[in-house]
Amino acid sequence: MGFLDGLLKRKENSAVEPVEKHVVMSPVKGRMIPLHEVSDPAFAEGILGVGVAVIPAEGCVYAPVDGTVAAAFPTGHAIGLMSDDGMEVLIHVGIDTVTMKGDGFSLKVGQGDRVTRGQLLLTFEPEKIEAAGHETTTMVLVSNAANLGTLEVLCEGDVDAGQKLYCLG
């Protein structure tokens, strides 16, 4: 193998890996639970979409997909994304947290913004949510999954933000 062969080989190996289609990463660090264990029936029964929930260990929510912010709720408790591969992803922090009217939530992006996996979307104060009598359980849903295939959960238990949660296909 010549000098140029080594350089060319290294360049080939450093190529960016293609992003897998219809994969949703965890937007928060915490403990993943099946959606049916969520205390709110609208989420538990899959009325708002398929997915999983994470009981967060900290108050940062990161983009689970590359895409565009389709909906940034002014209360900061939820955000909707349209992924580059066609998924409508909803991240909803807490149960009944809309009643907090934004107290303890801070959006870091706005509607129409382009986001990449791992980008900070919003922060929240778990202590304020709990003090208001609400759960911090964070739902990570795909609302148009019927068009994308069957949900396959890719992890269980403790998860890190950015870890693969599930895929559709």
PDB file of N, CA and C in Angstrom, residues 107-161:
ATOM      1  N   LEU A 107     -38.610  28.260  26.162  1.00  0.00           N
ATOM      2  CA  LEU A 107     -38.340  27.816  24.788  1.00  0.00           C
ATOM      3  C   LEU A 107     -37.031  28.414  24.295  1.00  0.00           C
ATOM      4  N   LYS A 108     -36.254  27.625  23.581  1.00  0.00           N
ATOM      5  CA  LYS A 108     -34.986  28.084  23.009  1.00  0.00           C
ATOM      6  C   LYS A 108     -35.056  28.181  21.487  1.00  0.00           C
ATOM      7  N   VAL A 109     -36.183  27.754  20.904  1.00  0.00           N
ATOM      8  CA  VAL A 109     -36.404  27.807  19.456  1.00  0.00           C
ATOM      9  C   VAL A 109     -37.817  28.312  19.207  1.00  0.00           C
ATOM     10  N   GLY A 110     -38.089  28.690  17.966  1.00  0.00           N
ATOM     11  CA  GLY A 110     -39.416  29.169  17.604  1.00  0.00           C
ATOM     12  C   GLY A 110     -39.957  28.443  16.391  1.00  0.00           C
ATOM     13  N   GLN A 111     -41.238  28.638  16.152  1.00  0.00           N
ATOM     14  CA  GLN A 111     -41.888  28.007  15.007  1.00  0.00           C
ATOM     15  C   GLN A 111     -41.165  28.386  13.720  1.00  0.00           C
ATOM     16  N   GLY A 112     -40.918  27.382  12.874  1.00  0.00           N
ATOM     17  CA  GLY A 112     -40.237  27.593  11.609  1.00  0.00           C
ATOM     18  C   GLY A 112     -38.729  27.428  11.673  1.00  0.00           C
ATOM     19  N   ASP A 113     -38.164  27.373  12.881  1.00  0.00           N
ATOM     20  CA  ASP A 113     -36.710  27.213  13.017  1.00  0.00           C
ATOM     21  C   ASP A 113     -36.264  25.836  12.545  1.00  0.00           C
ATOM     22  N   ARG A 114     -35.109  25.794  11.941  1.00  0.00           N
ATOM     23  CA  ARG A 114     -34.468  24.536  11.548  1.00  0.00           C
ATOM     24  C   ARG A 114     -33.709  24.021  12.767  1.00  0.00           C
ATOM     25  N   VAL A 115     -33.864  22.720  13.095  1.00  0.00           N
ATOM     26  CA  VAL A 115     -33.162  22.129  14.235  1.00  0.00           C
ATOM     27  C   VAL A 115     -32.433  20.860  13.802  1.00  0.00           C
ATOM     28  N   THR A 116     -31.394  20.527  14.548  1.00  0.00           N
ATOM     29  CA  THR A 116     -30.646  19.295  14.304  1.00  0.00           C
ATOM     30  C   THR A 116     -30.666  18.446  15.566  1.00  0.00           C
ATOM     31  N   ARG A 117     -30.533  17.141  15.386  1.00  0.00           N
ATOM     32  CA  ARG A 117     -30.523  16.227  16.534  1.00  0.00           C
ATOM     33  C   ARG A 117     -29.537  16.715  17.586  1.00  0.00           C
ATOM     34  N   GLY A 118     -29.999  16.727  18.827  1.00  0.00           N
ATOM     35  CA  GLY A 118     -29.139  17.136  19.923  1.00  0.00           C
ATOM     36  C   GLY A 118     -29.178  18.616  20.245  1.00  0.00           C
ATOM     37  N   GLN A 119     -29.862  19.413  19.436  1.00  0.00           N
ATOM     38  CA  GLN A 119     -29.960  20.852  19.685  1.00  0.00           C
ATOM     39  C   GLN A 119     -30.935  21.109  20.827  1.00  0.00           C
ATOM     40  N   LEU A 120     -30.579  22.023  21.738  1.00  0.00           N
ATOM     41  CA  LEU A 120     -31.448  22.369  22.856  1.00  0.00           C
ATOM     42  C   LEU A 120     -32.716  23.047  22.343  1.00  0.00           C
ATOM     43  N   LEU A 121     -33.884  22.485  22.705  1.00  0.00           N
ATOM     44  CA  LEU A 121     -35.179  23.026  22.280  1.00  0.00           C
ATOM     45  C   LEU A 121     -35.836  23.854  23.376  1.00  0.00           C
ATOM     46  N   LEU A 122     -35.782  23.344  24.601  1.00  0.00           N
ATOM     47  CA  LEU A 122     -36.405  24.038  25.719  1.00  0.00           C
ATOM     48  C   LEU A 122     -35.813  23.548  27.021  1.00  0.00           C
ATOM     49  N   THR A 123     -35.984  24.356  28.045  1.00  0.00           N
ATOM     50  CA  THR A 123     -35.606  23.942  29.393  1.00  0.00           C
ATOM     51  C   THR A 123     -36.844  24.054  30.277  1.00  0.00           C
ATOM     52  N   PHE A 124     -36.831  23.285  31.361  1.00  0.00           N
ATOM     53  CA  PHE A 124     -37.935  23.330  32.312  1.00  0.00           C
ATOM     54  C   PHE A 124     -37.401  23.070  33.710  1.00  0.00           C
ATOM     55  N   GLU A 125     -38.182  23.488  34.699  1.00  0.00           N
ATOM     56  CA  GLU A 125     -37.799  23.310  36.095  1.00  0.00           C
ATOM     57  C   GLU A 125     -38.645  22.195  36.703  1.00  0.00           C
ATOM     58  N   PRO A 126     -38.073  20.986  36.822  1.00  0.00           N
ATOM     59  CA  PRO A 126     -38.841  19.858  37.365  1.00  0.00           C
ATOM     60  C   PRO A 126     -39.454  20.155  38.735  1.00  0.00           C
ATOM     61  N   GLU A 127     -38.723  20.902  39.567  1.00  0.00           N
ATOM     62  CA  GLU A 127     -39.216  21.208  40.918  1.00  0.00           C
ATOM     63  C   GLU A 127     -40.502  22.030  40.867  1.00  0.00           C
ATOM     64  N   LYS A 128     -40.579  22.978  39.937  1.00  0.00           N
ATOM     65  CA  LYS A 128     -41.790  23.802  39.805  1.00  0.00           C
ATOM     66  C   LYS A 128     -42.969  22.964  39.326  1.00  0.00           C
ATOM     67  N   ILE A 129     -42.699  22.057  38.395  1.00  0.00           N
ATOM     68  CA  ILE A 129     -43.763  21.188  37.875  1.00  0.00           C
ATOM     69  C   ILE A 129     -44.320  20.334  39.005  1.00  0.00           C
ATOM     70  N   GLU A 130     -43.421  19.726  39.779  1.00  0.00           N
ATOM     71  CA  GLU A 130     -43.853  18.869  40.889  1.00  0.00           C
ATOM     72  C   GLU A 130     -44.539  19.679  41.985  1.00  0.00           C
ATOM     73  N   ALA A 131     -44.028  20.881  42.277  1.00  0.00           N
ATOM     74  CA  ALA A 131     -44.641  21.740  43.296  1.00  0.00           C
ATOM     75  C   ALA A 131     -46.059  22.151  42.897  1.00  0.00           C
ATOM     76  N   ALA A 132     -46.314  22.224  41.592  1.00  0.00           N
ATOM     77  CA  ALA A 132     -47.650  22.565  41.093  1.00  0.00           C
ATOM     78  C   ALA A 132     -48.564  21.339  41.063  1.00  0.00           C
ATOM     79  N   GLY A 133     -48.038  20.188  41.501  1.00  0.00           N
ATOM     80  CA  GLY A 133     -48.851  18.974  41.571  1.00  0.00           C
ATOM     81  C   GLY A 133     -48.908  18.171  40.285  1.00  0.00           C
ATOM     82  N   HIS A 134     -47.947  18.392  39.394  1.00  0.00           N
ATOM     83  CA  HIS A 134     -47.935  17.690  38.108  1.00  0.00           C
ATOM     84  C   HIS A 134     -46.759  16.724  38.016  1.00  0.00           C
ATOM     85  N   GLU A 135     -46.903  15.732  37.154  1.00  0.00           N
ATOM     86  CA  GLU A 135     -45.812  14.804  36.860  1.00  0.00           C
ATOM     87  C   GLU A 135     -44.927  15.425  35.784  1.00  0.00           C
ATOM     88  N   THR A 136     -43.648  15.063  35.805  1.00  0.00           N
ATOM     89  CA  THR A 136     -42.705  15.559  34.797  1.00  0.00           C
ATOM     90  C   THR A 136     -42.569  14.606  33.608  1.00  0.00           C
ATOM     91  N   THR A 137     -43.247  13.483  33.641  1.00  0.00           N
ATOM     92  CA  THR A 137     -43.158  12.493  32.561  1.00  0.00           C
ATOM     93  C   THR A 137     -43.264  13.188  31.210  1.00  0.00           C
ATOM     94  N   THR A 138     -42.312  12.895  30.338  1.00  0.00           N
ATOM     95  CA  THR A 138     -42.226  13.550  29.031  1.00  0.00           C
ATOM     96  C   THR A 138     -42.537  12.553  27.928  1.00  0.00           C
ATOM     97  N   MET A 139     -43.588  12.829  27.175  1.00  0.00           N
ATOM     98  CA  MET A 139     -44.005  11.956  26.083  1.00  0.00           C
ATOM     99  C   MET A 139     -43.272  12.338  24.805  1.00  0.00           C
ATOM    100  N   VAL A 140     -42.847  11.302  24.067  1.00  0.00           N
ATOM    101  CA  VAL A 140     -42.124  11.486  22.807  1.00  0.00           C
ATOM    102  C   VAL A 140     -42.899  10.692  21.762  1.00  0.00           C
ATOM    103  N   LEU A 141     -43.705  11.398  20.963  1.00  0.00           N
ATOM    104  CA  LEU A 141     -44.691  10.753  20.101  1.00  0.00           C
ATOM    105  C   LEU A 141     -44.480  11.064  18.624  1.00  0.00           C
ATOM    106  N   VAL A 142     -44.963  10.159  17.785  1.00  0.00           N
ATOM    107  CA  VAL A 142     -45.068  10.414  16.350  1.00  0.00           C
ATOM    108  C   VAL A 142     -46.554  10.344  16.026  1.00  0.00           C
ATOM    109  N   SER A 143     -47.110  11.464  15.540  1.00  0.00           N
ATOM    110  CA  SER A 143     -48.559  11.534  15.328  1.00  0.00           C
ATOM    111  C   SER A 143     -49.004  10.984  13.981  1.00  0.00           C
ATOM    112  N   ASN A 144     -48.090  10.831  13.038  1.00  0.00           N
ATOM    113  CA  ASN A 144     -48.459  10.293  11.722  1.00  0.00           C
ATOM    114  C   ASN A 144     -47.847   8.910  11.479  1.00  0.00           C
ATOM    115  N   ALA A 145     -47.708   8.133  12.531  1.00  0.00           N
ATOM    116  CA  ALA A 145     -47.053   6.818  12.446  1.00  0.00           C
ATOM    117  C   ALA A 145     -47.793   5.836  11.555  1.00  0.00           C
ATOM    118  N   ALA A 146     -49.097   5.995  11.396  1.00  0.00           N
ATOM    119  CA  ALA A 146     -49.870   5.061  10.564  1.00  0.00           C
ATOM    120  C   ALA A 146     -49.316   5.002   9.147  1.00  0.00           C
ATOM    121  N   ASN A 147     -48.719   6.090   8.697  1.00  0.00           N
ATOM    122  CA  ASN A 147     -48.147   6.152   7.352  1.00  0.00           C
ATOM    123  C   ASN A 147     -46.714   5.635   7.291  1.00  0.00           C
ATOM    124  N   LEU A 148     -46.110   5.364   8.458  1.00  0.00           N
ATOM    125  CA  LEU A 148     -44.669   5.100   8.502  1.00  0.00           C
ATOM    126  C   LEU A 148     -44.293   3.685   8.925  1.00  0.00           C
ATOM    127  N   GLY A 149     -45.229   2.910   9.424  1.00  0.00           N
ATOM    128  CA  GLY A 149     -44.911   1.539   9.820  1.00  0.00           C
ATOM    129  C   GLY A 149     -45.069   1.301  11.305  1.00  0.00           C
ATOM    130  N   THR A 150     -44.583   0.162  11.739  1.00  0.00           N
ATOM    131  CA  THR A 150     -44.735  -0.309  13.112  1.00  0.00           C
ATOM    132  C   THR A 150     -43.646   0.262  14.017  1.00  0.00           C
ATOM    133  N   LEU A 151     -44.027   0.578  15.244  1.00  0.00           N
ATOM    134  CA  LEU A 151     -43.096   1.088  16.243  1.00  0.00           C
ATOM    135  C   LEU A 151     -42.220  -0.046  16.758  1.00  0.00           C
ATOM    136  N   GLU A 152     -40.910   0.187  16.792  1.00  0.00           N
ATOM    137  CA  GLU A 152     -39.966  -0.760  17.389  1.00  0.00           C
ATOM    138  C   GLU A 152     -39.160  -0.011  18.438  1.00  0.00           C
ATOM    139  N   VAL A 153     -39.352  -0.371  19.715  1.00  0.00           N
ATOM    140  CA  VAL A 153     -38.623   0.266  20.810  1.00  0.00           C
ATOM    141  C   VAL A 153     -37.199  -0.281  20.811  1.00  0.00           C
ATOM    142  N   LEU A 154     -36.219   0.604  20.924  1.00  0.00           N
ATOM    143  CA  LEU A 154     -34.813   0.221  20.791  1.00  0.00           C
ATOM    144  C   LEU A 154     -34.041   0.221  22.104  1.00  0.00           C
ATOM    145  N   CYS A 155     -34.697   0.554  23.215  1.00  0.00           N
ATOM    146  CA  CYS A 155     -34.005   0.579  24.507  1.00  0.00           C
ATOM    147  C   CYS A 155     -35.026   0.362  25.619  1.00  0.00           C
ATOM    148  N   GLU A 156     -34.521   0.265  26.828  1.00  0.00           N
ATOM    149  CA  GLU A 156     -35.405   0.196  27.997  1.00  0.00           C
ATOM    150  C   GLU A 156     -34.657   0.736  29.199  1.00  0.00           C
ATOM    151  N   GLY A 157     -35.402   1.110  30.227  1.00  0.00           N
ATOM    152  CA  GLY A 157     -34.768   1.610  31.447  1.00  0.00           C
ATOM    153  C   GLY A 157     -34.163   2.988  31.273  1.00  0.00           C
ATOM    154  N   ASP A 158     -32.984   3.177  31.874  1.00  0.00           N
ATOM    155  CA  ASP A 158     -32.320   4.475  31.841  1.00  0.00           C
ATOM    156  C   ASP A 158     -31.830   4.807  30.435  1.00  0.00           C
ATOM    157  N   VAL A 159     -32.062   6.055  30.028  1.00  0.00           N
ATOM    158  CA  VAL A 159     -31.625   6.521  28.707  1.00  0.00           C
ATOM    159  C   VAL A 159     -30.921   7.865  28.854  1.00  0.00           C
ATOM    160  N   ASP A 160     -30.014   8.111  27.938  1.00  0.00           N
ATOM    161  CA  ASP A 160     -29.353   9.409  27.851  1.00  0.00           C
ATOM    162  C   ASP A 160     -30.014  10.215  26.743  1.00  0.00           C
ATOM    163  N   ALA A 161     -29.992  11.517  26.871  1.00  0.00           N
ATOM    164  CA  ALA A 161     -30.449  12.360  25.771  1.00  0.00           C
ATOM    165  C   ALA A 161     -29.579  12.039  24.561  1.00  0.00           C
TER     166      ALA A 161
END
